């Protein structure tokens, strides 16, 4: 990345730096030069040892989505250590390697430091450093390189939906979403369709929620496609391998690869990728035919059980049938079905946190949830639990109605056949949308209106969405791209305006309630002041809305007939009173109650985009907590980062790694009396609402679910690693010490035949594209599949450690979406492997 610094700033002497070429310098140079400007910038972060005076600030980790509680040690304005905070029930006393490496997110020399405007071509990474005011001005009025939002909105006659908003997961996503709501677009995309969309909706429609597993009390666990010992090491992981297994609970691992989880389990079933649905249907077949299910629970709490039972039996989903599809032996399926039900309700078919892998993923989740219900293990100790959520006070946002704003840009089919969803891409359009479908519609000009600009917050679709070529094309075609981020990611390289966000250790985020058996409220407190010219997103939104609110209001007045009528009505003189004295002499006309300026000001209030950002995050949090729990809670959140009623009475440290948060009798194993949380309070086996949308109302196996591995090719599998959080931590040099780069797993015998040895560079290619990485021949994967970890191989030159480090799976994965929500099916791609 090249950053050009204006001549005026350079001469002002506010920065002394080495200039590379003409006026372009590297991001690293900008970091070095600025050490003198900020007292909290470390001179050297490696020599701090933790001796001397230190303050401690309770905060929450943001190195992955889990939000574990941490205590930051600060010495002379420098964060020198992150320790686990034992007081948070969700994370207990744990901070994983990524959590410990959070310091590097703060002190990464490559991080974004100043607002920037694009001066080169899109994707080239040539930017000019500007002030915040100049950045906001460019967003509103554009530059010679790109149009501003004022021009776009004027040309689109105030169609607010001509802007797309997208965000990655995070506590401040809520603040960004307030801006989206106030702005009034209908086009919102989040990471769900690239992540947990099908598991959340599959479980929600079937049992009323994406419940947590009470692993502490479970006696039997089936963990399928969830690689807890390797992919995400959180306190739940510790529970599985320390407490649960330690008590003698049985763990069955179902995975095409021999993972660390498989190594620690009692039984590993090397299932064919994408066939878990057939496995669950066969388990269900055994339970149905042998009548092993909890009859009383099923009778009282199931809808559509008889139809589902008939479907499973009539379709002959026998273990023998499943063996041919799944590669799991029939005898094992019989055994596991019987054992699971013998331990139920203290038996868990683990819901998992993985992305959508196969086209049948939604139906798989429905089948898993129903199977769980057959043993009665819903909303109960040792089974799946919904847990309680503590209430928080409300904080008003702003969602004005723009008459000209179009509905979400979907591709509706004019005359859908009976039972067809009515959309070209998927059956249901969720709140988070289908990222791939949206991008492809945009590229193929299948939008009902023009979308010309986008705001991206903490999101890296260039790395995280299959088919990066298409994503790059989309970003190039978009006329105005504004990116808010902490790092110069591949996506940021395509932005027109870059707004640098403060890292999680430099900001207070919206207070959050964490439900569960032991519910609590937690707060990410600011540990140190933001470095360089970065700001928390709430301050970014404040500055931006102060700049754009009034000019956009002028555009709304120009095109919005509702607003025009309202304004005209407001300045009309009141009607003359009836029964006026006929003999009275003519008087002066009655004056309007309001002047035009007063009416304008009054109606503008509804459209004042600055409103949600008048208060600081600290003030908003305080209000939300104090209004429900009083001053005590505010104090606890500042001091401990955590609060729950009676915490002072309940919380006890028993030993270093054992803590009591709630006494046993106060824990919320059940919040619904053991019932599902669906509207009907029943497990929904047969959903007519799905059938209406052209979706199978009950989970069934379809022929097209059989993936064909083409001759000489491999099915590509991808996943995550506990020391890396997708592309979010790819440039973290501390974590790179733990996993230097990703390697492709290839079956040892197959590799030998192809002359591929450990460490050889190979090219992985598909119809979508190619990538290169080193080979890891192993017996831990079958001959038809290959695997490598996601999150590597970024193309942004501004990322010193991540740049071209390893292979990028999304350069190769084809843009296949599952049919229900249009979520990305990550494991539906054939690849070729070639030694280079
Ligand atoms: S699991 Fe690790 S990275 Fe994720 S929030 Fe917890 S400490 Fe941070």
XYZ file of N, CA, C and O in Angstrom, residues 34-150:
468
model
N 5.261 8.424 13.708
C 4.242 8.987 14.568
C 4.442 8.668 16.029
O 3.658 9.072 16.867
N 5.450 7.938 16.339
C 5.670 7.586 17.741
C 5.780 8.826 18.615
O 5.422 8.815 19.773
N 6.264 9.890 18.018
C 6.498 11.080 18.806
C 5.230 11.876 19.073
O 5.192 12.736 19.913
N 4.186 11.575 18.299
C 2.978 12.383 18.416
C 2.081 11.938 19.556
O 1.243 12.675 20.001
N 2.226 10.718 19.997
C 1.257 10.185 20.946
C 1.982 9.583 22.142
O 2.809 8.701 21.989
N 1.578 10.030 23.304
C 2.290 9.576 24.482
C 2.126 8.074 24.712
O 2.965 7.448 25.306
N 1.012 7.497 24.258
C 0.783 6.082 24.550
C 1.352 5.138 23.504
O 1.141 3.947 23.559
N 2.057 5.685 22.555
C 2.677 4.829 21.543
C 3.967 4.258 22.130
O 4.790 4.995 22.650
N 4.119 2.944 22.073
C 5.309 2.383 22.706
C 6.587 2.696 21.936
O 6.589 2.721 20.721
N 7.637 2.947 22.671
C 8.944 3.090 22.011
C 9.402 1.691 21.606
O 9.894 1.443 20.561
N 9.209 0.768 22.547
C 9.550 -0.620 22.237
C 8.640 -1.504 23.058
O 8.593 -1.388 24.281
N 7.881 -2.313 22.395
C 6.923 -3.112 23.164
C 7.512 -4.424 23.650
O 6.953 -5.081 24.473
N 8.661 -4.753 23.167
C 9.186 -6.075 23.509
C 9.954 -6.080 24.831
O 10.182 -7.118 25.403
N 10.375 -4.911 25.279
C 11.210 -4.902 26.468
C 10.419 -4.699 27.766
O 10.964 -4.757 28.835
N 9.140 -4.461 27.661
C 8.343 -4.275 28.872
C 8.208 -5.597 29.620
O 7.894 -6.630 29.025
N 8.451 -5.557 30.894
C 8.448 -6.818 31.636
C 7.345 -6.904 32.672
O 7.144 -7.919 33.288
N 6.631 -5.840 32.862
C 5.558 -5.900 33.839
C 5.989 -5.489 35.227
O 5.245 -5.612 36.179
N 7.194 -4.986 35.364
C 7.621 -4.514 36.677
C 7.169 -3.075 36.861
O 6.843 -2.392 35.913
N 7.150 -2.610 38.064
C 6.788 -1.222 38.325
C 5.288 -1.029 38.396
O 4.526 -1.977 38.491
N 4.855 0.255 38.373
C 3.447 0.616 38.504
C 2.650 0.148 37.299
O 3.088 0.323 36.161
N 1.535 -0.434 37.551
C 0.689 -0.836 36.427
C -0.772 -0.661 36.817
O -1.128 -0.807 37.988
N -1.597 -0.322 35.840
C -3.034 -0.289 36.101
C -3.670 -1.463 35.370
O -3.108 -1.971 34.403
N -4.846 -1.858 35.847
C -5.520 -2.975 35.197
C -6.898 -2.543 34.748
O -7.623 -1.867 35.490
N -7.253 -2.889 33.538
C -8.571 -2.515 33.001
C -9.271 -3.775 32.521
O -8.705 -4.569 31.761
N -10.526 -3.936 32.987
C -11.303 -5.112 32.557
C -11.899 -4.827 31.190
O -12.515 -3.788 30.967
N -11.724 -5.768 30.278
C -12.233 -5.568 28.917
C -12.686 -6.907 28.338
O -12.751 -7.911 29.047
N -13.031 -6.920 27.052
C -13.443 -8.160 26.397
C -12.606 -8.369 25.151
O -12.357 -7.429 24.399
N -12.216 -9.589 24.931
C -11.380 -9.924 23.778
C -12.181 -9.795 22.473
O -13.377 -10.042 22.448
N -11.503 -9.405 21.405
C -12.149 -9.390 20.083
C -11.293 -10.117 19.043
O -11.346 -9.806 17.853
N -10.506 -11.046 19.519
C -9.657 -11.761 18.560
C -10.437 -12.871 17.857
O -9.961 -13.465 16.917
N -11.639 -13.179 18.380
C -12.576 -14.019 17.635
C -13.957 -13.629 18.114
O -14.119 -12.644 18.819
N -14.967 -14.391 17.763
C -16.334 -13.979 18.091
C -16.738 -14.310 19.521
O -17.796 -13.895 19.981
N -15.914 -15.049 20.254
C -16.356 -15.582 21.535
C -16.469 -14.548 22.660
O -17.223 -14.715 23.587
N -15.723 -13.482 22.578
C -15.794 -12.365 23.528
C -15.465 -12.791 24.967
O -16.218 -12.539 25.910
N -14.337 -13.429 25.138
C -13.886 -13.808 26.477
C -13.482 -12.554 27.238
O -13.060 -11.565 26.646
N -13.590 -12.637 28.567
C -13.247 -11.469 29.378
C -11.746 -11.456 29.667
O -11.148 -12.487 29.963
N -11.168 -10.257 29.572
C -9.722 -10.122 29.783
C -9.451 -8.969 30.738
O -10.277 -8.069 30.899
N -8.268 -9.032 31.345
C -7.805 -7.896 32.151
C -6.507 -7.411 31.518
O -5.546 -8.178 31.372
N -6.543 -6.159 31.098
C -5.358 -5.613 30.429
C -4.486 -4.907 31.455
O -4.978 -4.121 32.277
N -3.188 -5.217 31.428
C -2.247 -4.519 32.309
C -1.620 -3.379 31.507
O -1.127 -3.585 30.397
N -1.692 -2.171 32.077
C -1.204 -0.990 31.361
C -0.085 -0.339 32.177
O -0.255 -0.043 33.354
N 1.054 -0.153 31.538
C 2.188 0.509 32.193
C 2.611 1.700 31.347
O 2.905 1.530 30.166
N 2.607 2.849 31.916
C 2.947 4.082 31.203
C 2.207 4.207 29.872
O 2.787 4.526 28.849
N 0.948 3.894 29.901
C 0.133 4.021 28.690
C 0.322 2.897 27.697
O -0.247 2.938 26.602
N 1.098 1.894 28.066
C 1.354 0.786 27.133
C 0.713 -0.489 27.682
O 0.860 -0.810 28.861
N -0.014 -1.196 26.835
C -0.594 -2.476 27.255
C 0.527 -3.506 27.209
O 1.099 -3.774 26.152
N 0.852 -4.050 28.367
C 2.000 -4.966 28.417
C 1.586 -6.421 28.561
O 2.387 -7.321 28.352
N 0.302 -6.661 28.938
C -0.111 -8.064 29.124
C -1.628 -8.128 29.123
O -2.292 -7.226 29.626
N -2.135 -9.201 28.566
C -3.567 -9.473 28.664
C -3.735 -10.754 29.458
O -3.167 -11.789 29.092
N -4.490 -10.664 30.531
C -4.724 -11.836 31.374
C -6.193 -12.228 31.316
O -7.047 -11.382 31.037
N -6.495 -13.479 31.613
C -7.921 -13.852 31.656
C -8.618 -13.214 32.852
O -7.989 -12.977 33.883
N -9.894 -12.915 32.682
C -10.684 -12.344 33.771
C -11.569 -13.457 34.323
O -12.482 -13.925 33.643
N -11.330 -13.897 35.548
C -12.057 -15.067 36.067
C -13.534 -14.807 36.347
O -14.295 -15.746 36.560
N -13.962 -13.542 36.325
C -15.319 -13.257 36.798
C -16.422 -13.455 35.765
O -17.596 -13.324 36.066
N -16.064 -13.740 34.528
C -17.072 -13.842 33.471
C -17.487 -15.305 33.297
O -16.665 -16.146 32.898
N -18.763 -15.640 33.561
C -19.164 -17.052 33.462
C -18.941 -17.641 32.079
O -18.702 -18.840 31.946
N -19.039 -16.826 31.033
C -18.923 -17.371 29.676
C -17.514 -17.884 29.384
O -17.344 -18.935 28.776
N -16.515 -17.117 29.833
C -15.154 -17.544 29.478
C -14.367 -18.090 30.656
O -13.216 -18.491 30.513
N -15.022 -18.091 31.838
C -14.357 -18.602 33.029
C -12.994 -17.921 33.156
O -12.884 -16.735 32.900
N -11.980 -18.652 33.432
C -10.688 -17.966 33.622
C -9.771 -18.319 32.461
O -8.718 -18.892 32.642
N -10.223 -17.954 31.235
C -9.455 -18.420 30.095
C -9.261 -17.364 29.022
O -10.141 -16.568 28.754
N -8.088 -17.317 28.497
C -7.774 -16.484 27.343
C -6.888 -17.366 26.454
O -5.832 -17.813 26.887
N -7.345 -17.614 25.250
C -6.615 -18.554 24.383
C -5.399 -17.863 23.757
O -5.177 -16.672 23.966
N -4.608 -18.572 22.960
C -3.417 -17.938 22.367
C -3.738 -16.675 21.577
O -3.028 -15.688 21.635
N -4.874 -16.710 20.847
C -5.240 -15.508 20.082
C -5.556 -14.360 21.030
O -5.206 -13.210 20.782
N -6.238 -14.700 22.143
C -6.566 -13.665 23.115
C -5.312 -13.029 23.674
O -5.222 -11.810 23.841
N -4.317 -13.850 23.958
C -3.036 -13.321 24.460
C -2.337 -12.461 23.422
O -1.641 -11.502 23.765
N -2.527 -12.826 22.158
C -1.849 -12.087 21.083
C -2.591 -10.805 20.705
O -2.204 -10.132 19.748
N -3.632 -10.482 21.458
C -4.414 -9.271 21.152
C -3.587 -8.003 21.212
O -3.885 -7.013 20.534
N -2.536 -8.017 22.016
C -1.659 -6.840 22.104
C -1.123 -6.485 20.721
O -0.990 -5.310 20.369
N -0.859 -7.504 19.929
C -0.285 -7.254 18.610
C -1.299 -6.601 17.669
O -0.909 -5.914 16.727
N -2.591 -6.814 17.929
C -3.610 -6.131 17.112
C -3.501 -4.625 17.348
O -3.707 -3.810 16.451
N -3.177 -4.274 18.595
C -3.025 -2.855 18.946
C -1.725 -2.274 18.389
O -1.701 -1.158 17.866
N -0.662 -3.039 18.492
C 0.656 -2.492 18.123
C 1.164 -3.015 16.775
O 2.373 -2.965 16.516
N 0.278 -3.525 15.956
C 0.706 -3.974 14.633
C 1.144 -2.761 13.812
O 0.343 -1.843 13.571
N 2.400 -2.725 13.381
C 2.868 -1.542 12.638
C 2.140 -1.330 11.319
O 2.176 -0.242 10.765
N 1.450 -2.352 10.831
C 0.746 -2.211 9.545
C -0.658 -1.639 9.683
O -1.324 -1.414 8.683
N -1.133 -1.476 10.905
C -2.545 -1.108 11.063
C -2.861 0.227 10.384
O -1.974 1.062 10.180
N -4.120 0.425 10.066
C -4.558 1.688 9.465
C -4.452 2.778 10.523
O -4.872 2.577 11.666
N -3.902 3.931 10.109
C -3.616 4.950 11.116
C -4.329 6.266 10.863
O -4.600 7.016 11.795
N -4.589 6.528 9.599
C -5.164 7.829 9.226
C -6.259 7.610 8.200
O -6.220 6.636 7.437
N -7.188 8.554 8.102
C -8.134 8.464 6.989
C -7.365 8.578 5.677
O -6.331 9.265 5.601
N -7.846 7.903 4.654
C -7.153 7.926 3.362
C -8.179 7.974 2.227
O -9.309 7.492 2.364
N -7.717 8.538 1.114
C -8.550 8.608 -0.096
C -7.783 7.938 -1.226
O -6.573 8.134 -1.358
N -8.490 7.217 -2.044
C -7.839 6.521 -3.169
C -7.341 7.523 -4.203
O -8.077 8.433 -4.606
N -6.097 7.307 -4.647
C -5.551 8.148 -5.721
C -5.098 7.297 -6.911
O -4.826 7.818 -7.978
N -5.012 5.979 -6.706
C -4.634 5.098 -7.821
C -5.869 4.413 -8.366
O -6.998 4.859 -8.154
N -5.639 3.290 -9.054
C -6.774 2.517 -9.554
C -7.268 1.617 -8.425
O -6.535 1.293 -7.513
N -8.521 1.174 -8.551
C -9.079 0.308 -7.506
C -8.273 -0.969 -7.379
O -7.956 -1.604 -8.390
N -7.921 -1.318 -6.180
C -7.167 -2.543 -5.943
C -5.663 -2.318 -5.948
O -4.913 -3.176 -5.512
N -5.225 -1.162 -6.442
C -3.792 -0.888 -6.519
C -3.190 -0.575 -5.150
O -1.996 -0.718 -4.940
N -4.047 -0.102 -4.254
C -3.569 0.238 -2.914
C -2.834 1.553 -2.839
O -1.973 1.739 -1.970
N -3.142 2.486 -3.753
C -2.504 3.807 -3.679
C -3.482 4.797 -3.061
O -4.558 5.061 -3.615
N -3.086 5.310 -1.915
C -3.966 6.203 -1.173
C -3.236 7.485 -0.788
O -2.006 7.513 -0.736
N -4.033 8.480 -0.468
C -3.478 9.748 0.015
C -3.963 9.928 1.443
O -5.160 9.746 1.727
N -3.066 10.258 2.343
C -3.473 10.527 3.718
C -4.230 11.848 3.757
O -3.793 12.835 3.168
N -5.376 11.861 4.439
C -6.166 13.093 4.550
C -6.627 13.263 5.994
O -6.469 12.369 6.819
N -7.218 14.420 6.257
C -7.800 14.639 7.591
C -9.177 13.971 7.613
O -9.727 13.602 6.568
N -9.741 13.856 8.805
C -11.086 13.280 8.902
C -12.073 14.133 8.113
O -12.946 13.613 7.423
N -11.932 15.464 8.216
C -12.846 16.356 7.504
C -12.738 16.114 5.991
O -13.745 16.052 5.286
N -11.521 15.965 5.499
C -11.346 15.722 4.056
C -11.943 14.371 3.640
O -12.503 14.244 2.551
N -11.834 13.401 4.519
C -12.405 12.078 4.196
C -13.935 12.170 4.129
O -14.558 11.633 3.206
N -14.527 12.844 5.109
C -15.991 12.990 5.106
C -16.438 13.780 3.873
O -17.447 13.484 3.255
N -15.653 14.803 3.542
C -15.973 15.624 2.368
C -15.942 14.746 1.100
O -16.813 14.856 0.234
N -14.947 13.867 1.010
C -14.850 12.992 -0.168
C -16.031 12.027 -0.228
O -16.533 11.718 -1.304
N -16.485 11.559 0.940
C -17.648 10.652 0.940
C -18.882 11.413 0.440
O -19.658 10.904 -0.363
N -19.027 12.632 0.881
C -20.215 13.407 0.487
C -20.132 13.896 -0.967
O -21.081 13.749 -1.733
N -18.978 14.484 -1.316
C -18.908 15.153 -2.622
C -17.951 14.512 -3.628
O -17.803 15.020 -4.735
N -17.274 13.444 -3.252
C -16.421 12.719 -4.190
C -15.109 13.442 -4.478
O -14.782 14.467 -3.870
N -14.346 12.853 -5.373
C -13.102 13.466 -5.843
C -13.089 13.298 -7.369
O -14.086 12.841 -7.946
N -11.963 13.600 -7.998
C -11.918 13.372 -9.451
C -11.879 11.884 -9.782
O -12.034 11.477 -10.918
N -11.699 11.030 -8.775
C -11.621 9.581 -9.009
C -12.967 8.872 -8.797
O -13.183 7.770 -9.278
N -13.809 9.418 -7.957
C -15.069 8.726 -7.643
C -16.146 9.748 -7.241
O -15.822 10.818 -6.727
N -17.409 9.379 -7.475
C -18.481 10.307 -7.113
C -18.786 10.250 -5.619
O -18.517 9.223 -4.968
N -19.354 11.285 -5.079
C -19.751 11.288 -3.682
C -21.171 10.769 -3.521
O -21.903 10.602 -4.496
N -21.557 10.531 -2.272
C -22.897 9.993 -2.047
C -23.971 11.022 -2.364
O -25.086 10.667 -2.731
N -23.635 12.316 -2.278
C -24.603 13.366 -2.609
C -25.028 13.245 -4.063
O -26.222 13.230 -4.388
